Short mmCIF file of C-alpha atoms in Angstrom, two decimals:
data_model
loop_
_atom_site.label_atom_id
_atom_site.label_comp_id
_atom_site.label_asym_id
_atom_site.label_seq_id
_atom_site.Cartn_x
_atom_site.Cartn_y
_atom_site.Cartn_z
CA UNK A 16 8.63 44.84 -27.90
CA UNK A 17 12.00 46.04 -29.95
CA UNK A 18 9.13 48.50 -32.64
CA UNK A 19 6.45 50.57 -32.79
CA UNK A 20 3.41 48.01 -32.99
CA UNK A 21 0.84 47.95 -36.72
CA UNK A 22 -2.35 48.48 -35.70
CA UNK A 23 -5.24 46.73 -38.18
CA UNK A 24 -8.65 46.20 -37.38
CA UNK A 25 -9.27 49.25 -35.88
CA UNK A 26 -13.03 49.92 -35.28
CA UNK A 27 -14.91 52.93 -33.43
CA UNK A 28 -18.40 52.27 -32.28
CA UNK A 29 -21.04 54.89 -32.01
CA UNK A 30 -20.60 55.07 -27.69
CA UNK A 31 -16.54 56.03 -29.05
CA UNK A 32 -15.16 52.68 -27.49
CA UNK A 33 -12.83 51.71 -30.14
CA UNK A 34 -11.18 47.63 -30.74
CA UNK A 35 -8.23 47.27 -32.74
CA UNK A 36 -5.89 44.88 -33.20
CA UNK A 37 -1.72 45.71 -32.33
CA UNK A 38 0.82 43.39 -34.03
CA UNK A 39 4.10 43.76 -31.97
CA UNK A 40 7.84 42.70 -33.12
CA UNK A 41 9.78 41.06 -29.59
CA UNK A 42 12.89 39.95 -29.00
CA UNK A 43 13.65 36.78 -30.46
CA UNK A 44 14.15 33.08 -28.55
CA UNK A 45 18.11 32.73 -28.09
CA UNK A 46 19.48 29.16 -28.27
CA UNK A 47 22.91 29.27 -26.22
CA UNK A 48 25.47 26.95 -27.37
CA UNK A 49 28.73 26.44 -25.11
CA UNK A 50 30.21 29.91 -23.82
CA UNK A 51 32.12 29.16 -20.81
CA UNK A 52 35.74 27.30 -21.83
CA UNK A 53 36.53 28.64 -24.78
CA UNK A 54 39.66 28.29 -24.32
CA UNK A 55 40.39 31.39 -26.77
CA UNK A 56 44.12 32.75 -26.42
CA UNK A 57 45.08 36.19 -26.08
CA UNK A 58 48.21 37.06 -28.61
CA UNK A 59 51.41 38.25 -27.43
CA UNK A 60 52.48 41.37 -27.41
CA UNK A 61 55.96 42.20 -28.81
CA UNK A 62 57.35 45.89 -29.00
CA UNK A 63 60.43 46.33 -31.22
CA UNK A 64 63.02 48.75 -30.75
CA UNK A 65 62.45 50.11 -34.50
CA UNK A 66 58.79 50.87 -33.18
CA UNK A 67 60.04 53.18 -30.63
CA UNK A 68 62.33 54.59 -33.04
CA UNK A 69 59.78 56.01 -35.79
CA UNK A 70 58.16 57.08 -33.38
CA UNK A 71 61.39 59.16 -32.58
CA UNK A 72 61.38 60.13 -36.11
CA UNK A 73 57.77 61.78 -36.41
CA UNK A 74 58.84 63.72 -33.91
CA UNK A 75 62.32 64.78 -35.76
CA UNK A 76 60.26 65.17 -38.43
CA UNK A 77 57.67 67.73 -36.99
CA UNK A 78 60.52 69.88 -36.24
CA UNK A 79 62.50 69.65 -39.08
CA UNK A 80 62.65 72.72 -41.49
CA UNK A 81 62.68 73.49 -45.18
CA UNK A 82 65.52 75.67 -46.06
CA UNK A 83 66.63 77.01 -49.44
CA UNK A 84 69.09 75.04 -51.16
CA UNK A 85 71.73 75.54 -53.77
CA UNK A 86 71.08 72.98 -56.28
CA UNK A 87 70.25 74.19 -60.09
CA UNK A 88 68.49 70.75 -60.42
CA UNK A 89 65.85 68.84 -58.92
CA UNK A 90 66.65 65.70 -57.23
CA UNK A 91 64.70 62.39 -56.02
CA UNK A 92 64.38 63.64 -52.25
CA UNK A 93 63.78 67.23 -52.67
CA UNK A 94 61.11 69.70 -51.90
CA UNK A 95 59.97 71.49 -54.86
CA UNK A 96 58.01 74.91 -54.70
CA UNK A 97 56.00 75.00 -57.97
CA UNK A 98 53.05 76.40 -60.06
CA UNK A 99 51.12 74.07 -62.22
CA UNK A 100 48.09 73.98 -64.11
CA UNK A 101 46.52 71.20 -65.42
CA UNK A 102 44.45 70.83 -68.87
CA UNK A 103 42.88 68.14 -70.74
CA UNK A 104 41.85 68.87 -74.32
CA UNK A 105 43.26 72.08 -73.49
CA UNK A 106 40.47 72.66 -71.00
CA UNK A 107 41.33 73.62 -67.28
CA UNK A 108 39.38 71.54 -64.63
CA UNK A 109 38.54 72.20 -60.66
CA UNK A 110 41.60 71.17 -58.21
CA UNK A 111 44.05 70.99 -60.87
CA UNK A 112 45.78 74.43 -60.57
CA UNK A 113 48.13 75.64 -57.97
CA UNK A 114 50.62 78.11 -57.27
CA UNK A 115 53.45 78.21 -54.43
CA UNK A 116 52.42 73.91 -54.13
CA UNK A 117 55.60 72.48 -51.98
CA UNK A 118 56.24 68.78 -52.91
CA UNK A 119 58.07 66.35 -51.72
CA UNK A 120 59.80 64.71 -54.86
CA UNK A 121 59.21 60.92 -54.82
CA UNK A 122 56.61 60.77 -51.47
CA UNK A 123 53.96 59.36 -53.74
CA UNK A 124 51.34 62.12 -53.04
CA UNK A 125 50.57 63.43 -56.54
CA UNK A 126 49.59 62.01 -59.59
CA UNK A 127 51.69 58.51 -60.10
CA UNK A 128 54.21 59.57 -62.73
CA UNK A 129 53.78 63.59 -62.02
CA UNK A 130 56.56 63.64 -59.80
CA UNK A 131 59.49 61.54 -61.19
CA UNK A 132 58.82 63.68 -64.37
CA UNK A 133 60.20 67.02 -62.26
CA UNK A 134 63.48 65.37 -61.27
CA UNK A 135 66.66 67.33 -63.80
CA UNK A 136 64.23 70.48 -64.00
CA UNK A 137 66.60 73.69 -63.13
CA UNK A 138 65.06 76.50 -61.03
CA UNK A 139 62.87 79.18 -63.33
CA UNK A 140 62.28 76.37 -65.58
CA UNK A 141 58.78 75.54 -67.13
CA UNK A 142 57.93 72.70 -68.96
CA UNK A 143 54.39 70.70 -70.30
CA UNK A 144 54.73 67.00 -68.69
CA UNK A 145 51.95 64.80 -69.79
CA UNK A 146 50.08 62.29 -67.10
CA UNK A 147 47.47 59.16 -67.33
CA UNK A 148 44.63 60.06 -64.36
CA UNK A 149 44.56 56.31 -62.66
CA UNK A 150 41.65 54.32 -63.47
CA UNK A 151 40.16 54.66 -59.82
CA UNK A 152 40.76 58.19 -59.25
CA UNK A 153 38.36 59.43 -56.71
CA UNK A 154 37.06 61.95 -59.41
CA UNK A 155 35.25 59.91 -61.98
CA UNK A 156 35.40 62.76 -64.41
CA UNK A 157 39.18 62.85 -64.62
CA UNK A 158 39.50 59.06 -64.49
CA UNK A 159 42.01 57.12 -67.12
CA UNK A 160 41.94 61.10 -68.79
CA UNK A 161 45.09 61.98 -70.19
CA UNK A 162 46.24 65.46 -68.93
CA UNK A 163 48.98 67.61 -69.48
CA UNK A 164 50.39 69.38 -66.92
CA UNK A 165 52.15 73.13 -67.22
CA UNK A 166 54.96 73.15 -64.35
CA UNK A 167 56.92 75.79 -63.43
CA UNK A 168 59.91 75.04 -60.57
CA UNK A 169 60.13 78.18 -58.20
CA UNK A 170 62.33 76.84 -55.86
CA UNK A 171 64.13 73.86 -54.58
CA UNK A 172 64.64 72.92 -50.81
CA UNK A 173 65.79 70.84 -48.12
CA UNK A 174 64.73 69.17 -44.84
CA UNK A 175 66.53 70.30 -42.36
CA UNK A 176 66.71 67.48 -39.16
CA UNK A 177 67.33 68.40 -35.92
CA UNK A 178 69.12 65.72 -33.90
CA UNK A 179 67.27 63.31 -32.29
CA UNK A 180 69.15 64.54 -28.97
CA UNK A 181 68.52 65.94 -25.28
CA UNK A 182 68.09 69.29 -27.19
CA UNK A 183 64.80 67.68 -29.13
CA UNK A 184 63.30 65.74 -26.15
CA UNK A 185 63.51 69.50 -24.32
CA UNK A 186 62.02 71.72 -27.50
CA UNK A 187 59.42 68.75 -27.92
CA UNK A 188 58.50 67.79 -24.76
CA UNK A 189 58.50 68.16 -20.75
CA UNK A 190 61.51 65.72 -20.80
CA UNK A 191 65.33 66.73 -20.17
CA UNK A 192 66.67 63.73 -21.77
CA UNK A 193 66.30 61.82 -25.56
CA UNK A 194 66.51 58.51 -22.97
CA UNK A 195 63.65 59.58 -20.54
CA UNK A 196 60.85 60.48 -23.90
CA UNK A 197 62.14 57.59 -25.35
CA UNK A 198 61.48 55.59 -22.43
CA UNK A 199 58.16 57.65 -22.15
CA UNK A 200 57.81 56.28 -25.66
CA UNK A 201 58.21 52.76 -25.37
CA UNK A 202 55.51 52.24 -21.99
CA UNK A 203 52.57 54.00 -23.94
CA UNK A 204 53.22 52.16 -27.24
CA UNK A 205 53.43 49.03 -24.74
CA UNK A 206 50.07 50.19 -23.24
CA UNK A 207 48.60 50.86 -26.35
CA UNK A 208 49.05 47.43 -27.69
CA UNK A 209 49.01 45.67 -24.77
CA UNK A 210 44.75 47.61 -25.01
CA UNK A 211 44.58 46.62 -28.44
CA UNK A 212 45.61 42.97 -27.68
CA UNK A 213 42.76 43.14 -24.81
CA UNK A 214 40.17 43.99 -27.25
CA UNK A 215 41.09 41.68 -29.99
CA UNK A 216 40.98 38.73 -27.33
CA UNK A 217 37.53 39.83 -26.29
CA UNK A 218 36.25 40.10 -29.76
CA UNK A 219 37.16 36.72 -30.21
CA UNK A 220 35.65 35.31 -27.09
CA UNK A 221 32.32 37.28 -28.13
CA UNK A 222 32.95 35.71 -31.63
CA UNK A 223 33.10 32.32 -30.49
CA UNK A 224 30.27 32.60 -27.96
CA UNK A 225 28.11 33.97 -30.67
CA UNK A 226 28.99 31.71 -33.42
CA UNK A 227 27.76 28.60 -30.58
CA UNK A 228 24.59 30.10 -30.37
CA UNK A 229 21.71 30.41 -32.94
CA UNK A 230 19.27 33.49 -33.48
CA UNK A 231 17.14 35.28 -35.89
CA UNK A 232 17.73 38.88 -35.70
CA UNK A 233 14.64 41.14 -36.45
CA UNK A 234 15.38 43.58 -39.07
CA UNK A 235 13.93 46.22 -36.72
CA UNK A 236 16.97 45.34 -34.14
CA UNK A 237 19.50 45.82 -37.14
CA UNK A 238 17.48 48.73 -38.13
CA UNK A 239 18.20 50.50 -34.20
CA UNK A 240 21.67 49.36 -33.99
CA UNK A 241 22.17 50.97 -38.13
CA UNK A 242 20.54 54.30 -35.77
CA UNK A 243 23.16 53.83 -32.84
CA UNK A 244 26.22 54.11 -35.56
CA UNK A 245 24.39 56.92 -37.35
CA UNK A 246 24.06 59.15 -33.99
CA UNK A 247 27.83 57.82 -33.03
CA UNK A 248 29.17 59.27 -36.79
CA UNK A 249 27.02 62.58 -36.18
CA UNK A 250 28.07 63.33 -33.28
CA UNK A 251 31.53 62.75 -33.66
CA UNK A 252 31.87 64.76 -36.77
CA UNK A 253 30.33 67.72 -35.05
CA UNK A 254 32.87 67.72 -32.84
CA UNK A 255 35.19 67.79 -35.39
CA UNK A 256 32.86 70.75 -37.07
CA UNK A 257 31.30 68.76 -39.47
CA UNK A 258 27.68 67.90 -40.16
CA UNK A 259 26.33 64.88 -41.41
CA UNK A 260 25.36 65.95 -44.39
CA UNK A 261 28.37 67.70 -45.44
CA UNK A 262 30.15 63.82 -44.83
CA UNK A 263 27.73 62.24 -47.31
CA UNK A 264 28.40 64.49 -49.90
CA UNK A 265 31.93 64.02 -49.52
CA UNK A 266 31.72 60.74 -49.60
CA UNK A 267 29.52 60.46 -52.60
CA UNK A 268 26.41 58.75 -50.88
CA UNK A 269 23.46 59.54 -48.99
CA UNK A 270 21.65 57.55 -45.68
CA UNK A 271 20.23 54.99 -47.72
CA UNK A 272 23.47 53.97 -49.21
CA UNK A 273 25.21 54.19 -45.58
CA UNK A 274 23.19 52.06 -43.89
CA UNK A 275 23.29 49.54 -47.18
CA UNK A 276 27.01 49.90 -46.47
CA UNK A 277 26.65 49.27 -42.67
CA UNK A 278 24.06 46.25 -43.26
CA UNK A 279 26.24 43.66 -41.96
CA UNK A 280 28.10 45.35 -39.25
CA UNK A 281 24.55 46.34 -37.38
CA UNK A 282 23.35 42.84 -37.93
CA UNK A 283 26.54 41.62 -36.45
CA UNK A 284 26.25 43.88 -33.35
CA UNK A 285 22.57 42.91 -32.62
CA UNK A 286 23.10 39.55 -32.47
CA UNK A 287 25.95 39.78 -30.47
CA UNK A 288 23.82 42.05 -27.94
CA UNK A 289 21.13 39.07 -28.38
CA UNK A 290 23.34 36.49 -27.37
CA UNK A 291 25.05 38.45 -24.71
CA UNK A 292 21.74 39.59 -22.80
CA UNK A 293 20.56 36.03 -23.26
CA UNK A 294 24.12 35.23 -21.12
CA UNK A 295 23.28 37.59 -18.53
CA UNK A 296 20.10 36.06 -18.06
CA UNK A 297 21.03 32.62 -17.71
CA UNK A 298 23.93 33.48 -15.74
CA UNK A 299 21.61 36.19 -13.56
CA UNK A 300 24.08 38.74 -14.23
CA UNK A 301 22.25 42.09 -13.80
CA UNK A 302 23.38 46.08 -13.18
CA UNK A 303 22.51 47.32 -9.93
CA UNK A 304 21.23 50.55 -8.88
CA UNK A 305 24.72 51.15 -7.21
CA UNK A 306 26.53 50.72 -9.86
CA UNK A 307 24.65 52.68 -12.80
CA UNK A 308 24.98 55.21 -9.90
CA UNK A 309 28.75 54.75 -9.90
CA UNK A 310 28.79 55.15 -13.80
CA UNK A 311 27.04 58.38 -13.86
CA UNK A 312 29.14 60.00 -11.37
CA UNK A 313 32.65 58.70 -13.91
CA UNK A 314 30.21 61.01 -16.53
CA UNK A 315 29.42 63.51 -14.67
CA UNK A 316 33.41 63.82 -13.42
CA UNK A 317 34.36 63.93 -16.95
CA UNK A 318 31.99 66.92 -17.75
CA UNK A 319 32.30 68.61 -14.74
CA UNK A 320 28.28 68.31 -14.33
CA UNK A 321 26.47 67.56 -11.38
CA UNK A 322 25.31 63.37 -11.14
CA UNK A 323 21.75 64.49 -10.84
CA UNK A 324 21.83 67.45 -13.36
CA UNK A 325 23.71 64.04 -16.02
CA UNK A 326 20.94 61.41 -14.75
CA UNK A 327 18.28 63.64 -15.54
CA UNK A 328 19.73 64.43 -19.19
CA UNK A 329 20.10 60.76 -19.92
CA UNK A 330 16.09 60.08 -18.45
CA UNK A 331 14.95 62.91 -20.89
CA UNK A 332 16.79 61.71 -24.25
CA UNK A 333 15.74 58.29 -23.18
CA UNK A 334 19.32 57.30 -22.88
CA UNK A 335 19.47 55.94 -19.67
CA UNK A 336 18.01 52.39 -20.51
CA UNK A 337 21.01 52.40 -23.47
CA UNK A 338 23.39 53.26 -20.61
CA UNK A 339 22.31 50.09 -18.40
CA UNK A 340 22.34 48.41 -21.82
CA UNK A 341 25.90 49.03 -22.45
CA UNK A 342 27.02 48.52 -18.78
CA UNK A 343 25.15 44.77 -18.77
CA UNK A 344 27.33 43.88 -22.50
CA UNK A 345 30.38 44.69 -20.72
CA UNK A 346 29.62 43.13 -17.34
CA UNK A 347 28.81 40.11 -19.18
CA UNK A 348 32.33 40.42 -21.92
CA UNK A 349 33.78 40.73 -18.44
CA UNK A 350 32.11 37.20 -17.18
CA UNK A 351 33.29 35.39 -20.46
CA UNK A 352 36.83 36.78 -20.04
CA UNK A 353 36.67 35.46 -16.35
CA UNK A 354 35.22 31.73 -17.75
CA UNK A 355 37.17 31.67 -20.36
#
């Protein structure tokens, strides 16, 4: 059974024996098409030396200063300290006000055309610049709306770089040398593509496996993996201090639109997990007691819980059976990486 049955029929006779009838969704028959010899490749991973250096940069850059400068005029390049305040039809609307703003003349962060307007203004100067709101601004209200914008230029600065030296591996990091961080550098960015490449390739073995196979997913399997993602998001925006609801009104929709949103990618996920379990089965790959064991311990490690205190957590929120679940998808990714 993958839902809650409808019961129908349901009669009660005068001894209080009662008959009913229970109509039950299952899991759906899996036809398996061809999943071992794929023959899917894995791309090749290529780091350039321009990589490594950016990343160089953001780090120059997070320790780079503002300082005052001692030009009269504004300049493409330049940080600007301004006020502004923004009207249309000589009315003043939310967000469009600011005093002490620093921006970064030509970065493309403000309105398109707001900044290029600043460049020749002198220090203590004020002046009305006029701007069309794009069509697709994020604030429908303000959208294609003409508005003019009173700017006044405080002050003008510049980035000060430090070098990207010994001196800036040492302030930035636990490295005495630019060539040991930048050799720190270069293995995690290989890493991190070298995972990303990993993951890609197993997509696409899942893809192909999938695609060989034929299903009809129950909307009541798309329905629990739409639930999954929506637990997944809430809980990952609380630990960034935000709750669920708070992300739906910033994103202008509500459940009902999300999971309209998310349609396809649940779908997509359940019959993957379809086609996979059916794999496991025909293959007679299964979890063992030892090694859900094994996988609770890894949690418990990473919480610094007890196994036994984590196991009975997972029994109580039902989360346990999900656990095996997850373990058996990536024992069998594993198989089709193996048979590939």
């Amino acid at each position: 059974p993958i839902a809650r049955p409808d019961i129908d029929d349901l009669y009660i006779a005068e001894d209080e024996t009662a008959t009913y009838t229970a109509t039950v969704e299952v899991k759906p028959e899996v036809t398996l098409g061809e999943y071992k010899g794929l023959g899917v490749e894995k791309e090749e991973v290529e780091l350039k030396d321009e990589e490594v250096e950016q990343q160089l940069e953001n780090i120059q850059s997070r320790y780079s200063q503002l300082i005052n400068s001692d030009k009269e005029e504004v300049e493409d390049g330049d940080y600007v300290i301004i006020d502004f305040e923004g009207t249309i039809d000589g009315e003043t609307f939310p967000g469009g006000s600011a005093e002490e703003f620093t921006l970064e003349i030509g970065s493309g962060k403000f309105v398109p055309g707001f900044e290029e307007k600043l460049i020749g203004m002198k220090v203590g100067e004020t002046n009305t610049i006029q701007v069309t709101m794009p069509e697709d601004y994020n604030a429908e209200d303000l959208a294609g709306k003409t508005v003019d914008f009173e700017v006044s230029i405080k002050e003008i600065k510049e980035i000060n770089k430090p070098e990207i030296d010994d001196e800036l591996a040492k302030q930035a990091t636990d490295f005495d040398t630019i060539e040991e961080l930048r050799e720190n550098i270069r293995e995690n960015l290989q890493t991190d593509k070298e995972g990303k490449a990993e993951e890609q390739f197993k997509t696409r073995i899942v893809e192909k496996a999938v695609e060989n196979a034929e299903v009809d997913v129950p909307g009541a399997l798309i329905e629990q993996e739409a639930d999954k993602m929506l637990q997944n998001l809430s809980m990952g925006l609380s630990q960034q201090g935000m709750e669920l609801e708070d992300y739906f009104e910033y994103m202008d929709i509500d459940e009902e639109g999300w999971r309209e949103r998310n349609h396809e990618s649940a779908a997509r996920m359940a019959r993957n997990n379809l086609v996979l379990e059916a794999i496991a089965k025909n293959e007679g790959i299964e979890i063992t007691d030892e090694e859900l064991d094994k996988k609770i311990e890894d949690l418990a490690e990473q919480s610094e819980q007890d196994p036994k205190k984590v196991k009975m957590i997972l029994q109580m929120q039902g989360q346990l059976e999900d656990l095996k679940e997850g373990m058996l998808v990536e024992k069998t990714i594993d198989f089709l990486v193996e048979n590939n």
